Amino acid sequence: MPANLHIEMARSLVGFLLLLHFLSTSEADSFFQPISDSHRSAALELFSPDHGSFKSLEETYEALRTFDVLGIEKKPNVTATACRLILEAVASSSSIPNDLFYALKANSIAKCKIKDKAFQGIIKRLKAVVNGASSLLDFYYSVGGLVLIKSSKADVHLANADGVFRSVKALSQSDGRWRYSSNNPESSAFAAGIALETLAGVVSLASSELDQSLISTLSLDNDISKLFDSIEKYDDGTLYFDDKLVDGHDHQGPLATTSSVVRGLTAFAAVSDGSLNLPGNKILELANFFLGMGVPGDAKDLFNQIDSLAFLESNRVSTPLILSLPSTVLSLTKKDALQVKVNTVFGSNAPPLSVMLVGAFTSDSKDASLVQSQELVFDAGTGLHNLNNLPKSIDVGSYTFVFEIVLHKPEDEKVYVTGGQKKVPIFVSGLIKIENAEIAILDSDLGSIETQKKLDLAGKSAVSLSANHLQKLRVSFKLTTPHGLAFKPHQALLKLRHESKVEHIFVVGNFGEQFEIVLNFLGLVEKFFYLSGRYDIELTVGDVVMENSLLRAIGHIELDLPEPPEKAPRPPPQPVDPYSRYGPKAEITHIFRAPEKRPKEELSFAFLGLTFLPLLGFLIGLSRVGVNLKNFPTNTVPATFAILFHVGIGAVLLLYVFFWLKLDLFHTLKLVGFMGVFLVLVGHTLLSYLAATSAKLKSA
Amino acid sequence: MAREKSSKGNAQALFHSLRSAYAATPVNLKIIDLYVGFAVFTALIQVVYMASVGSFPFNSFLSGVLSCVGTAVLAVCLRIQVNKENKEFKDLPPERAFADFVLCNLVLHLVIMNFLG
């Protein structure tokens, strides 16, 4: 393999290992990327209608809402199919409130033309459902439908708003969760979200005087704060809601539950006009929860993510600002600048602000920052905050940078939430200088150098050495960072591989920047299994921040070790090439028994003829003796029997011939059985007749 | 010399007396004797063939020889039972003995054909 392929392998291997290590011990906040074009293309893929129509009204609404929020141009056939489904549902008199609700929701985006008469009909039906509803979902769909009609038409009022509000609130539980109906004891945060949305709808449908009094008398603050008590937290600080249902209802995952709660909270915050106290940093962490899942692969998950983020962005309490970095790996060689972006959740511009680099820490310097607090320069053209020259104290290595967002206008602080200090892991990579690399053979007792050769680790040269067990091998080199400091790579290994594929790996130790390993063969004789011969030497120096990690075969050494004593350990069996197990095996040459020598055909035929001779002799003898058929019965019946008897015997013999030629034993036995029975009957009759005749003759 | 001549004469006289005694046997017994001789000769020829070319399909050889020997044995049994001078089988009608002979032969030949291979 060429050397650069080695290097690539080394770098990718080392990088991967370190990434695993980092992921498992991440205590810093991860940072999140705002919604981007990859979400838009995923939406187009996931929400493409099957054969020109969506599966259900709910899916139609989800598709339209996602396209709307992401700003994707709706294709005309999508709107047309959506309108068709909506009009169908609206016109049908047997639609359930569920369908009407989603049809109206979809219509609020698609804006299809619906006749006034149809609207009136729906209003009447929904009001009837509200008055007769007993379960949370009935309330939700009917109230929600009426709210949507009110937003497009005018003037829909709920007569018994007070009563409806109380009925919905009655389903709440003391832990902040809601039940679906009074006779179903299951409660969930998902239902709480639905309930809050319903209550917000009721408030907006009630006449204005009732609004505030409703909310203040039946304060929901308690419920909402109890709900927030059940919020859960991931290690990186993001918050989410989840239900732990043992059985029953299909368990909505954390995404669906959190989405439902967010919808409910933001809907309620919108109608309660500031009297609701939602803590700003909780909003930010909920937004981070949705951003942290990247691009979901499922249509419903994508809808939940985008829908919830849209509500979080435009809610009346606070808009989250997301700090993200286009790249967290900075190369000293390429003189990369540190770049930071601050956007809202959907990637739109933030208000005027500055980004401060508050500190930079490594795993060694826990509290002492390596840089002074400084402001990043804002480039209005690209919208990025840059730090063009990394301070001299930032050398090659892995750091945690701490950023803080400072808003310029004080009134923005009420509108936006920034989340305080953000810790971001940064890798600074660079070229590590490898100098004074040399390999030497030393005499064991005196330490004097017998052979010494310089190693050219950048090139392809290979050294060739020889040693016996009384000598030592020394490999040494110096590593320095671009800023001249000592560098300890993650991997500094020396490998010796024998011709029989037995390998030994040693770690190269260091004093500061000087790396050195001395192999004393006298002590290693047993470890090497007394195997003399040619050993290939390979050196590995690698680290995730080292741009020139290397894995290089530097040459070979002829080692002369003493003979193994009797009880010496044998080298371990080398692993068989795993692919040989599934490859073709060795060809087997079968040894067949030599076929028997058969006699010549003519000889066999001659003897066949000879076999017929005794038969001939028999027949001739028979005629000589005077054989006759005088006793053959003359009367018809016995004569028939006699003929049948002989025919039967002949048939059995013929059957035997067939048996030999073609049939198997079972068929033959079956047939012989039938014929035998026949023969016995016939023969018995015939022979008893003959016996009777001869007895008559004898007596006569 | 004289003894040789006399022994030769004795052998000839013995042979002639045997021949004449044999002529007195009934015809059906002679037929059976002929059959036995035929079977035995066939067996002998098979043995000679095997001796000359080897016993490769040994089962075929065995089935051939045993069919001849078996049928000879059955014929001898038939002769014993049919012979009127044999007091032991006085009450056994000869037709019955013949029926036995036929049936046993059929069974023997079924076995032989199976073993022939």
Short mmCIF file of C-alpha atoms in Angstrom, two decimals, chain A residues 423-635:
data_model
loop_
_atom_site.label_atom_id
_atom_site.label_comp_id
_atom_site.label_asym_id
_atom_site.label_seq_id
_atom_site.Cartn_x
_atom_site.Cartn_y
_atom_site.Cartn_z
CA LYS A 423 -19.82 26.04 25.72
CA VAL A 424 -18.68 24.75 22.36
CA PRO A 425 -16.01 22.12 21.80
CA ILE A 426 -13.38 23.28 19.31
CA PHE A 427 -10.53 21.33 17.77
CA VAL A 428 -7.48 23.19 16.65
CA SER A 429 -5.38 21.15 14.29
CA GLY A 430 -1.99 21.77 12.82
CA LEU A 431 1.15 20.20 11.44
CA ILE A 432 3.34 18.62 14.08
CA LYS A 433 7.06 18.82 13.41
CA ILE A 434 8.79 15.46 13.70
CA GLU A 435 12.52 15.98 14.01
CA ASN A 436 15.66 14.07 14.85
CA ALA A 437 14.09 10.74 14.09
CA GLU A 438 16.66 8.03 14.39
CA ILE A 439 17.00 4.33 15.00
CA ALA A 440 20.02 2.70 16.62
CA ILE A 441 21.31 -0.66 17.79
CA LEU A 442 23.08 -0.49 21.14
CA ASP A 443 25.25 -2.99 22.93
CA SER A 444 23.48 -4.20 25.98
CA ASP A 445 26.05 -3.88 28.73
CA LEU A 446 28.09 -0.93 27.60
CA GLY A 447 25.34 1.07 25.94
CA SER A 448 27.64 1.96 23.11
CA ILE A 449 26.16 2.46 19.73
CA GLU A 450 26.85 -0.19 17.20
CA THR A 451 24.67 1.05 14.35
CA GLN A 452 22.85 4.33 14.10
CA LYS A 453 20.73 5.47 11.22
CA LYS A 454 18.68 8.56 10.59
CA LEU A 455 15.00 7.97 9.79
CA ASP A 456 13.35 9.93 7.08
CA LEU A 457 9.72 9.69 8.18
CA ALA A 458 8.39 11.89 5.44
CA GLY A 459 9.99 9.90 2.65
CA LYS A 460 9.87 6.27 1.68
CA SER A 461 13.30 5.00 2.61
CA ALA A 462 13.60 1.82 4.63
CA VAL A 463 16.44 0.92 6.94
CA SER A 464 17.91 -2.50 7.27
CA LEU A 465 19.46 -3.57 10.57
CA SER A 466 20.57 -6.69 12.30
CA ALA A 467 20.93 -7.51 15.96
CA ASN A 468 21.23 -10.40 18.33
CA HIS A 469 19.64 -10.98 21.69
CA LEU A 470 22.40 -9.28 23.57
CA GLN A 471 21.71 -5.90 22.02
CA LYS A 472 19.09 -3.19 22.31
CA LEU A 473 17.04 -1.31 19.73
CA ARG A 474 16.37 2.37 20.25
CA VAL A 475 13.96 4.57 18.27
CA SER A 476 13.76 8.26 19.10
CA PHE A 477 12.24 11.43 17.66
CA LYS A 478 11.12 14.86 18.72
CA LEU A 479 7.60 16.27 18.33
CA THR A 480 6.80 19.97 18.47
CA THR A 481 3.65 21.93 17.80
CA PRO A 482 3.51 24.84 15.36
CA HIS A 483 4.01 27.17 18.32
CA GLY A 484 7.07 25.27 19.45
CA LEU A 485 5.61 23.50 22.44
CA ALA A 486 5.89 19.85 23.35
CA PHE A 487 3.16 17.65 21.96
CA LYS A 488 1.97 14.30 23.28
CA PRO A 489 0.02 12.47 20.59
CA HIS A 490 -2.74 10.08 21.39
CA GLN A 491 -0.87 7.23 19.71
CA ALA A 492 2.87 6.71 19.55
CA LEU A 493 3.41 3.04 18.84
CA LEU A 494 6.18 0.85 17.54
CA LYS A 495 5.26 -2.50 16.00
CA LEU A 496 7.55 -5.39 15.18
CA ARG A 497 6.10 -8.07 12.93
CA HIS A 498 7.80 -11.37 12.33
CA GLU A 499 7.74 -13.14 8.95
CA SER A 500 5.31 -15.63 10.46
CA LYS A 501 2.90 -12.74 11.09
CA VAL A 502 3.39 -12.75 14.88
CA GLU A 503 3.23 -9.08 15.98
CA HIS A 504 4.41 -7.17 19.02
CA ILE A 505 3.36 -3.61 19.79
CA PHE A 506 5.16 -1.21 22.13
CA VAL A 507 4.16 2.24 23.32
CA VAL A 508 6.75 4.96 22.81
CA GLY A 509 7.22 6.97 25.97
CA ASN A 510 8.32 10.56 26.21
CA PHE A 511 10.11 13.18 28.30
CA GLY A 512 8.57 16.45 27.19
CA GLU A 513 9.06 16.71 23.48
CA GLN A 514 11.60 13.91 23.22
CA PHE A 515 10.09 10.52 22.39
CA GLU A 516 12.18 7.44 22.85
CA ILE A 517 11.77 3.71 23.18
CA VAL A 518 14.48 1.19 23.96
CA LEU A 519 13.80 -2.49 23.33
CA ASN A 520 16.15 -4.69 25.34
CA PHE A 521 16.11 -7.98 23.43
CA LEU A 522 17.60 -9.89 26.33
CA GLY A 523 14.42 -9.33 28.31
CA LEU A 524 12.13 -9.74 25.34
CA VAL A 525 13.43 -13.09 24.12
CA GLU A 526 10.61 -15.01 25.76
CA LYS A 527 7.97 -12.48 24.73
CA PHE A 528 9.10 -12.92 21.12
CA PHE A 529 8.66 -16.71 21.46
CA TYR A 530 12.35 -17.21 20.56
CA LEU A 531 11.47 -16.51 16.93
CA SER A 532 14.55 -15.44 15.03
CA GLY A 533 14.42 -13.97 11.61
CA ARG A 534 13.30 -10.86 9.87
CA TYR A 535 11.05 -8.43 11.71
CA ASP A 536 9.32 -5.55 9.93
CA ILE A 537 9.31 -2.34 11.94
CA GLU A 538 6.33 0.00 11.79
CA LEU A 539 5.93 3.33 13.55
CA THR A 540 2.57 4.98 14.26
CA VAL A 541 2.25 8.55 15.47
CA GLY A 542 -1.26 9.91 15.46
CA ASP A 543 -3.70 12.27 17.06
CA VAL A 544 -7.00 13.82 16.06
CA VAL A 545 -5.51 17.32 15.90
CA MET A 546 -2.37 16.22 14.10
CA GLU A 547 -2.74 16.96 10.42
CA ASN A 548 0.23 14.81 9.48
CA SER A 549 -0.41 11.64 11.47
CA LEU A 550 1.69 8.83 10.18
CA LEU A 551 1.69 5.08 10.02
CA ARG A 552 4.88 4.07 8.36
CA ALA A 553 6.94 0.98 7.77
CA ILE A 554 10.42 2.23 8.55
CA GLY A 555 12.39 -0.87 7.65
CA HIS A 556 13.28 -4.27 8.98
CA ILE A 557 15.64 -5.86 11.44
CA GLU A 558 17.22 -9.31 11.31
CA LEU A 559 17.01 -10.61 14.83
CA ASP A 560 19.07 -13.51 16.03
CA LEU A 561 17.60 -15.08 19.14
CA PRO A 562 18.76 -18.23 20.94
CA GLU A 563 17.08 -21.61 20.49
CA PRO A 564 13.89 -22.06 22.47
CA PRO A 565 14.16 -24.39 25.47
CA GLU A 566 11.76 -27.28 25.72
CA LYS A 567 9.13 -25.63 27.86
CA ALA A 568 9.12 -22.37 25.91
CA PRO A 569 5.71 -20.96 25.08
CA ARG A 570 4.68 -21.41 21.48
CA PRO A 571 3.60 -18.38 19.49
CA PRO A 572 -0.16 -18.02 19.30
CA PRO A 573 -1.74 -19.40 16.17
CA GLN A 574 -2.19 -16.65 13.65
CA PRO A 575 -5.75 -15.85 12.65
CA VAL A 576 -6.76 -17.40 9.39
CA ASP A 577 -7.73 -14.94 6.73
CA PRO A 578 -11.45 -14.60 7.46
CA TYR A 579 -12.42 -14.52 3.82
CA SER A 580 -10.86 -17.91 3.22
CA ARG A 581 -13.65 -19.40 5.29
CA TYR A 582 -16.13 -18.46 2.62
CA GLY A 583 -13.86 -18.89 -0.32
CA PRO A 584 -13.52 -22.04 -2.40
CA LYS A 585 -11.92 -24.96 -0.61
CA ALA A 586 -9.19 -27.24 -1.94
CA GLU A 587 -10.25 -29.55 -4.72
CA ILE A 588 -10.90 -33.07 -3.43
CA THR A 589 -9.67 -35.87 -5.64
CA HIS A 590 -11.84 -38.83 -4.96
CA ILE A 591 -10.20 -42.24 -4.97
CA PHE A 592 -12.53 -44.70 -6.51
CA ARG A 593 -12.23 -48.43 -6.20
CA ALA A 594 -10.78 -49.78 -9.39
CA PRO A 595 -13.64 -51.36 -11.31
CA GLU A 596 -13.65 -55.10 -11.38
CA LYS A 597 -12.23 -56.78 -14.36
CA ARG A 598 -15.13 -58.17 -16.36
CA PRO A 599 -14.71 -61.19 -18.55
CA LYS A 600 -14.89 -60.96 -22.26
CA GLU A 601 -18.36 -60.72 -23.69
CA GLU A 602 -17.89 -63.73 -25.92
CA LEU A 603 -16.98 -65.91 -22.96
CA SER A 604 -20.09 -64.82 -21.11
CA PHE A 605 -22.29 -65.50 -24.09
CA ALA A 606 -20.68 -68.91 -24.55
CA PHE A 607 -21.52 -69.90 -21.03
CA LEU A 608 -25.01 -68.51 -21.46
CA GLY A 609 -25.44 -70.93 -24.31
CA LEU A 610 -23.92 -73.70 -22.24
CA THR A 611 -26.52 -73.08 -19.51
CA PHE A 612 -29.26 -73.96 -21.92
CA LEU A 613 -27.72 -77.38 -22.60
CA PRO A 614 -29.04 -79.10 -19.47
CA LEU A 615 -32.49 -77.74 -20.31
CA LEU A 616 -32.22 -79.35 -23.70
CA GLY A 617 -31.04 -82.55 -22.11
CA PHE A 618 -34.04 -82.45 -19.82
CA LEU A 619 -36.46 -82.02 -22.65
CA ILE A 620 -34.85 -84.82 -24.67
CA GLY A 621 -34.89 -87.09 -21.61
CA LEU A 622 -38.55 -86.27 -21.06
CA SER A 623 -39.47 -87.38 -24.55
CA ARG A 624 -37.35 -90.53 -24.14
CA VAL A 625 -39.03 -91.44 -20.89
CA GLY A 626 -42.44 -91.16 -22.50
CA VAL A 627 -44.06 -88.13 -21.03
CA ASN A 628 -47.70 -87.66 -21.99
CA LEU A 629 -50.64 -85.47 -21.24
CA LYS A 630 -53.15 -88.26 -20.93
CA ASN A 631 -54.31 -87.20 -17.53
CA PHE A 632 -55.37 -83.79 -18.82
CA PRO A 633 -59.04 -83.45 -17.93
CA THR A 634 -61.43 -83.67 -20.84
CA ASN A 635 -64.58 -82.16 -19.35
#
